[in-house]
PDB file of C-alpha atoms in Angstrom:
ATOM      1  CA  MET A   1      -2.728 -20.651   6.056  1.00 69.00           C
ATOM      2  CA  THR A   2      -5.901 -18.724   6.251  1.00 72.00           C
ATOM      3  CA  ASP A   3      -8.357 -19.087   3.366  1.00 89.00           C
ATOM      4  CA  VAL A   4      -9.476 -15.932   1.830  1.00 94.00           C
ATOM      5  CA  ILE A   5     -12.807 -16.171  -0.060  1.00 94.00           C
ATOM      6  CA  VAL A   6     -14.143 -13.748  -2.736  1.00 95.00           C
ATOM      7  CA  LYS A   7     -17.977 -14.137  -4.404  1.00 94.00           C
ATOM      8  CA  ASP A   8     -17.589 -14.638  -7.575  1.00 93.00           C
ATOM      9  CA  ALA A   9     -21.112 -12.912  -8.081  1.00 94.00           C
ATOM     10  CA  ALA A  10     -18.875  -9.733  -5.811  1.00 93.00           C
ATOM     11  CA  LEU A  11     -15.820 -10.212  -7.984  1.00 91.00           C
ATOM     12  CA  ARG A  12     -18.037 -10.081 -11.774  1.00 91.00           C
ATOM     13  CA  GLU A  13     -20.105  -7.226 -10.028  1.00 94.00           C
ATOM     14  CA  ALA A  14     -16.702  -4.887  -9.231  1.00 93.00           C
ATOM     15  CA  ALA A  15     -15.000  -5.771 -12.218  1.00 88.00           C
ATOM     16  CA  SER A  16     -17.394  -3.639 -13.957  1.00 92.00           C
ATOM     17  CA  LYS A  17     -17.503  -0.939 -12.045  1.00 94.00           C
ATOM     18  CA  ASP A  18     -14.096  -0.255 -11.782  1.00 93.00           C
ATOM     19  CA  MET A  19     -10.176  -1.216 -11.117  1.00 93.00           C
ATOM     20  CA  ASP A  20     -10.331   0.185  -7.046  1.00 94.00           C
ATOM     21  CA  ALA A  21     -13.721  -1.721  -6.864  1.00 95.00           C
ATOM     22  CA  PHE A  22     -12.247  -4.987  -7.924  1.00 95.00           C
ATOM     23  CA  LEU A  23      -8.881  -4.311  -5.843  1.00 96.00           C
ATOM     24  CA  GLY A  24     -11.608  -3.712  -2.566  1.00 96.00           C
ATOM     25  CA  VAL A  25     -13.279  -6.896  -2.901  1.00 97.00           C
ATOM     26  CA  PHE A  26     -10.142  -8.741  -2.636  1.00 97.00           C
ATOM     27  CA  VAL A  27      -8.260  -6.367   0.660  1.00 97.00           C
ATOM     28  CA  ASP A  28     -11.839  -6.516   2.194  1.00 96.00           C
ATOM     29  CA  ALA A  29     -11.468 -10.218   2.260  1.00 96.00           C
ATOM     30  CA  THR A  30      -8.444 -10.534   3.679  1.00 96.00           C
ATOM     31  CA  LYS A  31      -9.011  -8.101   6.185  1.00 95.00           C
ATOM     32  CA  GLU A  32     -12.332 -10.420   6.949  1.00 94.00           C
ATOM     33  CA  ALA A  33      -9.952 -13.643   6.684  1.00 92.00           C
ATOM     34  CA  ILE A  34      -7.428 -11.883   9.559  1.00 93.00           C
ATOM     35  CA  GLY A  35      -9.950 -10.600  11.740  1.00 92.00           C
ATOM     36  CA  GLY A  36      -9.522  -6.327  10.296  1.00 90.00           C
ATOM     37  CA  GLU A  37      -6.073  -6.246  11.714  1.00 86.00           C
ATOM     38  CA  LEU A  38      -2.639  -6.533  10.410  1.00 87.00           C
ATOM     39  CA  THR A  39      -0.367  -7.499  12.768  1.00 87.00           C
ATOM     40  CA  GLY A  40       2.890  -9.693  13.504  1.00 87.00           C
ATOM     41  CA  GLU A  41       0.449 -12.630  14.230  1.00 91.00           C
ATOM     42  CA  THR A  42      -1.977 -11.934  11.391  1.00 90.00           C
ATOM     43  CA  MET A  43       0.453 -11.295   8.434  1.00 90.00           C
ATOM     44  CA  ALA A  44       1.786 -14.691   9.691  1.00 91.00           C
ATOM     45  CA  ARG A  45      -1.167 -16.754   7.825  1.00 92.00           C
ATOM     46  CA  LEU A  46      -0.683 -14.750   4.601  1.00 94.00           C
ATOM     47  CA  THR A  47       0.658 -15.190   1.902  1.00 94.00           C
ATOM     48  CA  THR A  48       3.207 -13.111   0.506  1.00 95.00           C
ATOM     49  CA  ALA A  49       0.882 -12.104  -2.142  1.00 96.00           C
ATOM     50  CA  GLN A  50      -1.971 -11.180   0.036  1.00 96.00           C
ATOM     51  CA  VAL A  51       0.766  -9.335   2.662  1.00 96.00           C
ATOM     52  CA  THR A  52       1.519  -7.538  -0.046  1.00 97.00           C
ATOM     53  CA  LEU A  53      -1.715  -6.346  -1.543  1.00 97.00           C
ATOM     54  CA  LEU A  54      -2.316  -5.440   1.707  1.00 97.00           C
ATOM     55  CA  ALA A  55       0.609  -3.535   1.893  1.00 97.00           C
ATOM     56  CA  TYR A  56      -0.659  -1.368  -1.709  1.00 98.00           C
ATOM     57  CA  ASP A  57      -3.878  -0.408   0.203  1.00 97.00           C
ATOM     58  CA  ILE A  58      -1.990   1.063   3.249  1.00 97.00           C
ATOM     59  CA  LEU A  59       0.225   3.039   0.971  1.00 98.00           C
ATOM     60  CA  HIS A  60      -2.645   3.910  -1.268  1.00 98.00           C
ATOM     61  CA  GLU A  61      -5.115   5.126   1.210  1.00 97.00           C
ATOM     62  CA  GLU A  62      -1.719   6.642   2.936  1.00 98.00           C
ATOM     63  CA  VAL A  63      -0.102   8.428   0.573  1.00 98.00           C
ATOM     64  CA  MET A  64      -3.454   9.255  -1.566  1.00 97.00           C
ATOM     65  CA  ASP A  65      -4.701  11.349   1.894  1.00 97.00           C
ATOM     66  CA  GLY A  66      -1.846  12.766   2.963  1.00 96.00           C
ATOM     67  CA  GLY A  67       1.192  11.716   1.466  1.00 97.00           C
ATOM     68  CA  PHE A  68       4.336   9.965   2.406  1.00 98.00           C
ATOM     69  CA  VAL A  69       4.531  12.197   5.928  1.00 98.00           C
ATOM     70  CA  GLN A  70       1.214  10.660   7.537  1.00 97.00           C
ATOM     71  CA  LEU A  71       1.548   7.004   6.251  1.00 98.00           C
ATOM     72  CA  ILE A  72       5.318   7.589   8.279  1.00 98.00           C
ATOM     73  CA  TYR A  73       3.544   9.102  10.741  1.00 97.00           C
ATOM     74  CA  ASN A  74       0.802   6.884  10.389  1.00 96.00           C
ATOM     75  CA  GLY A  75       3.364   4.068  12.114  1.00 96.00           C
ATOM     76  CA  TYR A  76       3.636   2.705   8.435  1.00 97.00           C
ATOM     77  CA  GLY A  77       6.725   3.660   7.577  1.00 97.00           C
ATOM     78  CA  GLY A  78       8.995   0.202   8.930  1.00 96.00           C
ATOM     79  CA  PHE A  79       6.320  -1.923   7.070  1.00 96.00           C
ATOM     80  CA  ILE A  80       6.359  -0.305   3.997  1.00 97.00           C
ATOM     81  CA  PHE A  81      10.146   0.762   3.483  1.00 98.00           C
ATOM     82  CA  ASN A  82      11.804  -2.438   5.909  1.00 96.00           C
ATOM     83  CA  ASN A  83       9.964  -5.308   3.838  1.00 94.00           C
ATOM     84  CA  PRO A  84      10.329  -6.301   0.420  1.00 96.00           C
ATOM     85  CA  PHE A  85       7.443  -4.209  -0.745  1.00 97.00           C
ATOM     86  CA  ALA A  86       9.434  -2.476  -3.128  1.00 97.00           C
ATOM     87  CA  LYS A  87      10.813  -5.171  -4.814  1.00 98.00           C
ATOM     88  CA  ILE A  88       7.827  -7.502  -4.975  1.00 98.00           C
ATOM     89  CA  MET A  89       5.960  -4.490  -7.187  1.00 98.00           C
ATOM     90  CA  ARG A  90       9.202  -4.088  -9.344  1.00 97.00           C
ATOM     91  CA  ASP A  91       8.640  -7.720  -9.759  1.00 97.00           C
ATOM     92  CA  TRP A  92       5.112  -7.458 -10.478  1.00 97.00           C
ATOM     93  CA  GLY A  93       5.630  -4.990 -13.136  1.00 96.00           C
ATOM     94  CA  LEU A  94       5.717  -1.894 -11.535  1.00 97.00           C
ATOM     95  CA  ARG A  95       8.518  -0.738 -11.507  1.00 97.00           C
ATOM     96  CA  ASP A  96       8.018   3.012 -11.762  1.00 98.00           C
ATOM     97  CA  LEU A  97       6.738   2.881  -8.470  1.00 98.00           C
ATOM     98  CA  ALA A  98       8.907   0.445  -6.891  1.00 98.00           C
ATOM     99  CA  LYS A  99      11.223   3.741  -7.837  1.00 98.00           C
ATOM    100  CA  LEU A 100       9.000   5.845  -5.804  1.00 98.00           C
ATOM    101  CA  ILE A 101       9.001   3.807  -2.474  1.00 98.00           C
ATOM    102  CA  PHE A 102      13.196   3.510  -3.048  1.00 98.00           C
ATOM    103  CA  ASP A 103      13.788   6.619  -2.956  1.00 98.00           C
ATOM    104  CA  ALA A 104      10.952   7.424  -0.352  1.00 98.00           C
ATOM    105  CA  LYS A 105      12.601   4.927   1.591  1.00 98.00           C
ATOM    106  CA  LYS A 106      16.031   7.049   1.527  1.00 98.00           C
ATOM    107  CA  LEU A 107      13.755   9.816   2.940  1.00 98.00           C
ATOM    108  CA  TYR A 108      12.023   7.524   5.685  1.00 98.00           C
ATOM    109  CA  GLN A 109      15.722   6.497   6.861  1.00 98.00           C
ATOM    110  CA  LYS A 110      16.718  10.323   6.674  1.00 97.00           C
ATOM    111  CA  TYR A 111      13.844  11.572   8.202  1.00 97.00           C
ATOM    112  CA  GLY A 112      11.721   8.994  10.068  1.00 97.00           C
ATOM    113  CA  SER A 113      12.132   8.532  13.439  1.00 96.00           C
ATOM    114  CA  GLU A 114      11.296  12.404  14.221  1.00 96.00           C
ATOM    115  CA  ILE A 115       8.226  11.957  12.038  1.00 97.00           C
ATOM    116  CA  GLU A 116       7.023   8.836  13.689  1.00 96.00           C
ATOM    117  CA  ARG A 117       7.101  10.579  17.446  1.00 95.00           C
ATOM    118  CA  GLU A 118       4.009  11.529  18.709  1.00 95.00           C
ATOM    119  CA  CYS A 119       2.835  15.167  18.557  1.00 94.00           C
ATOM    120  CA  ASP A 120      -0.421  17.301  17.970  1.00 95.00           C
ATOM    121  CA  ASP A 121      -1.984  19.242  15.754  1.00 93.00           C
ATOM    122  CA  ASP A 122      -0.121  21.436  14.673  1.00 95.00           C
ATOM    123  CA  GLU A 123       3.321  19.949  15.246  1.00 95.00           C
ATOM    124  CA  PHE A 124       1.851  17.277  12.843  1.00 95.00           C
ATOM    125  CA  MET A 125       1.015  19.874   9.980  1.00 95.00           C
ATOM    126  CA  ALA A 126       3.967  21.132  10.358  1.00 96.00           C
ATOM    127  CA  LEU A 127       5.898  18.136  10.031  1.00 96.00           C
ATOM    128  CA  PHE A 128       4.557  18.560   5.689  1.00 96.00           C
ATOM    129  CA  GLU A 129       6.250  21.886   5.532  1.00 96.00           C
ATOM    130  CA  LYS A 130       9.522  20.618   7.557  1.00 96.00           C
ATOM    131  CA  HIS A 131       9.235  18.309   5.042  1.00 97.00           C
ATOM    132  CA  PRO A 132       9.056  19.075   1.697  1.00 97.00           C
ATOM    133  CA  GLU A 133      11.510  16.691  -0.417  1.00 96.00           C
ATOM    134  CA  PHE A 134       8.355  14.807   0.123  1.00 98.00           C
ATOM    135  CA  ASP A 135       5.954  16.509  -2.152  1.00 97.00           C
ATOM    136  CA  ASP A 136       7.567  15.334  -5.341  1.00 97.00           C
ATOM    137  CA  LEU A 137       6.855  11.671  -4.276  1.00 98.00           C
ATOM    138  CA  ASP A 138       3.429  12.412  -3.200  1.00 98.00           C
ATOM    139  CA  ASP A 139       2.715  13.699  -6.687  1.00 98.00           C
ATOM    140  CA  GLU A 140       4.425  11.239  -9.049  1.00 98.00           C
ATOM    141  CA  PHE A 141       2.320   8.891  -6.263  1.00 98.00           C
ATOM    142  CA  VAL A 142      -0.972  11.002  -7.134  1.00 98.00           C
ATOM    143  CA  GLU A 143      -0.344  11.529 -10.878  1.00 98.00           C
ATOM    144  CA  ASN A 144       0.240   7.862 -11.451  1.00 98.00           C
ATOM    145  CA  GLU A 145      -2.460   6.226  -9.245  1.00 97.00           C
ATOM    146  CA  GLU A 146      -4.832   4.899 -11.764  1.00 96.00           C
ATOM    147  CA  LYS A 147      -2.266   3.453 -14.014  1.00 97.00           C
ATOM    148  CA  TRP A 148      -0.688   1.670 -10.687  1.00 98.00           C
ATOM    149  CA  THR A 149      -3.829   0.273  -9.696  1.00 97.00           C
ATOM    150  CA  GLY A 150      -4.632  -0.838 -13.162  1.00 96.00           C
ATOM    151  CA  LEU A 151      -1.237  -2.764 -12.673  1.00 97.00           C
ATOM    152  CA  MET A 152      -2.346  -3.984  -9.408  1.00 97.00           C
ATOM    153  CA  ALA A 153      -5.404  -5.101 -10.599  1.00 96.00           C
ATOM    154  CA  CYS A 154      -3.988  -6.814 -13.552  1.00 95.00           C
ATOM    155  CA  TYR A 155      -1.239  -9.010 -11.391  1.00 97.00           C
ATOM    156  CA  VAL A 156      -4.575 -10.289  -8.914  1.00 97.00           C
ATOM    157  CA  ASP A 157      -6.669 -11.147 -12.108  1.00 95.00           C
ATOM    158  CA  GLU A 158      -3.799 -13.047 -13.347  1.00 96.00           C
ATOM    159  CA  HIS A 159      -2.922 -14.513 -10.347  1.00 97.00           C
ATOM    160  CA  ILE A 160      -6.233 -14.799  -8.388  1.00 95.00           C
ATOM    161  CA  GLY A 161      -5.083 -17.891  -6.382  1.00 94.00           C
ATOM    162  CA  GLU A 162      -2.655 -15.858  -4.887  1.00 95.00           C
ATOM    163  CA  PHE A 163      -5.003 -13.776  -3.838  1.00 96.00           C
ATOM    164  CA  ALA A 164      -8.064 -15.969  -2.569  1.00 96.00           C
ATOM    165  CA  THR A 165     -10.622 -18.807  -3.427  1.00 94.00           C
ATOM    166  CA  VAL A 166     -12.997 -17.699  -5.313  1.00 94.00           C
ATOM    167  CA  GLU A 167     -16.698 -19.515  -4.856  1.00 94.00           C
ATOM    168  CA  GLU A 168     -20.044 -19.467  -6.530  1.00 91.00           C
TER     169      GLU A 168
END
C-alpha cells in the first residue's frame, strides 16, 4: 500500500476554512502519493477508502462542472457506476447520494456507450439536450452537494487512519 501523508498543520488550517478544504488535503495528498494519476496500477496501491475518496472527488468535480453527461463523456462512467462506489456511499451514511448514483447508473447502462463516443464540441453540447433524463439527477446533486461533502468530511475525520497518516 502507498503511504499517504498529511501534515497536521495543513489539516488544522483546512478544517478552519471549510469541509471542501479539509477533504482537499486528503485528496491532494492521495493524488501526490500516486504520482497524480489514478490508473488500475495506482488504484491497487491504495486502500478502498482512498479510492472511494478519489471517486467522490471525481464525481463532485465532474457533476458540478457539467453534470453526469460530462462525467460519462470524460470516461468516468465505468469507474463510478461499475464499481461498489454507491454501496460504499450507503455504508458511509450517504444513503441519498447512493440512491442518486444507482439512479444515474440505470441511465449510464442505457445511454453510456452513446455518450462515451468521441465527438466534436457541438455534438458534445447536443448530448445534454438529447439526454434530459440526467437533468433532475444533476440538479439533485447540486442541491445536496454541500450536505454530502459535509458527510464525507465527517466520515474522513472519524476514520482518518483509513485515508492517511498524519504527521506533525
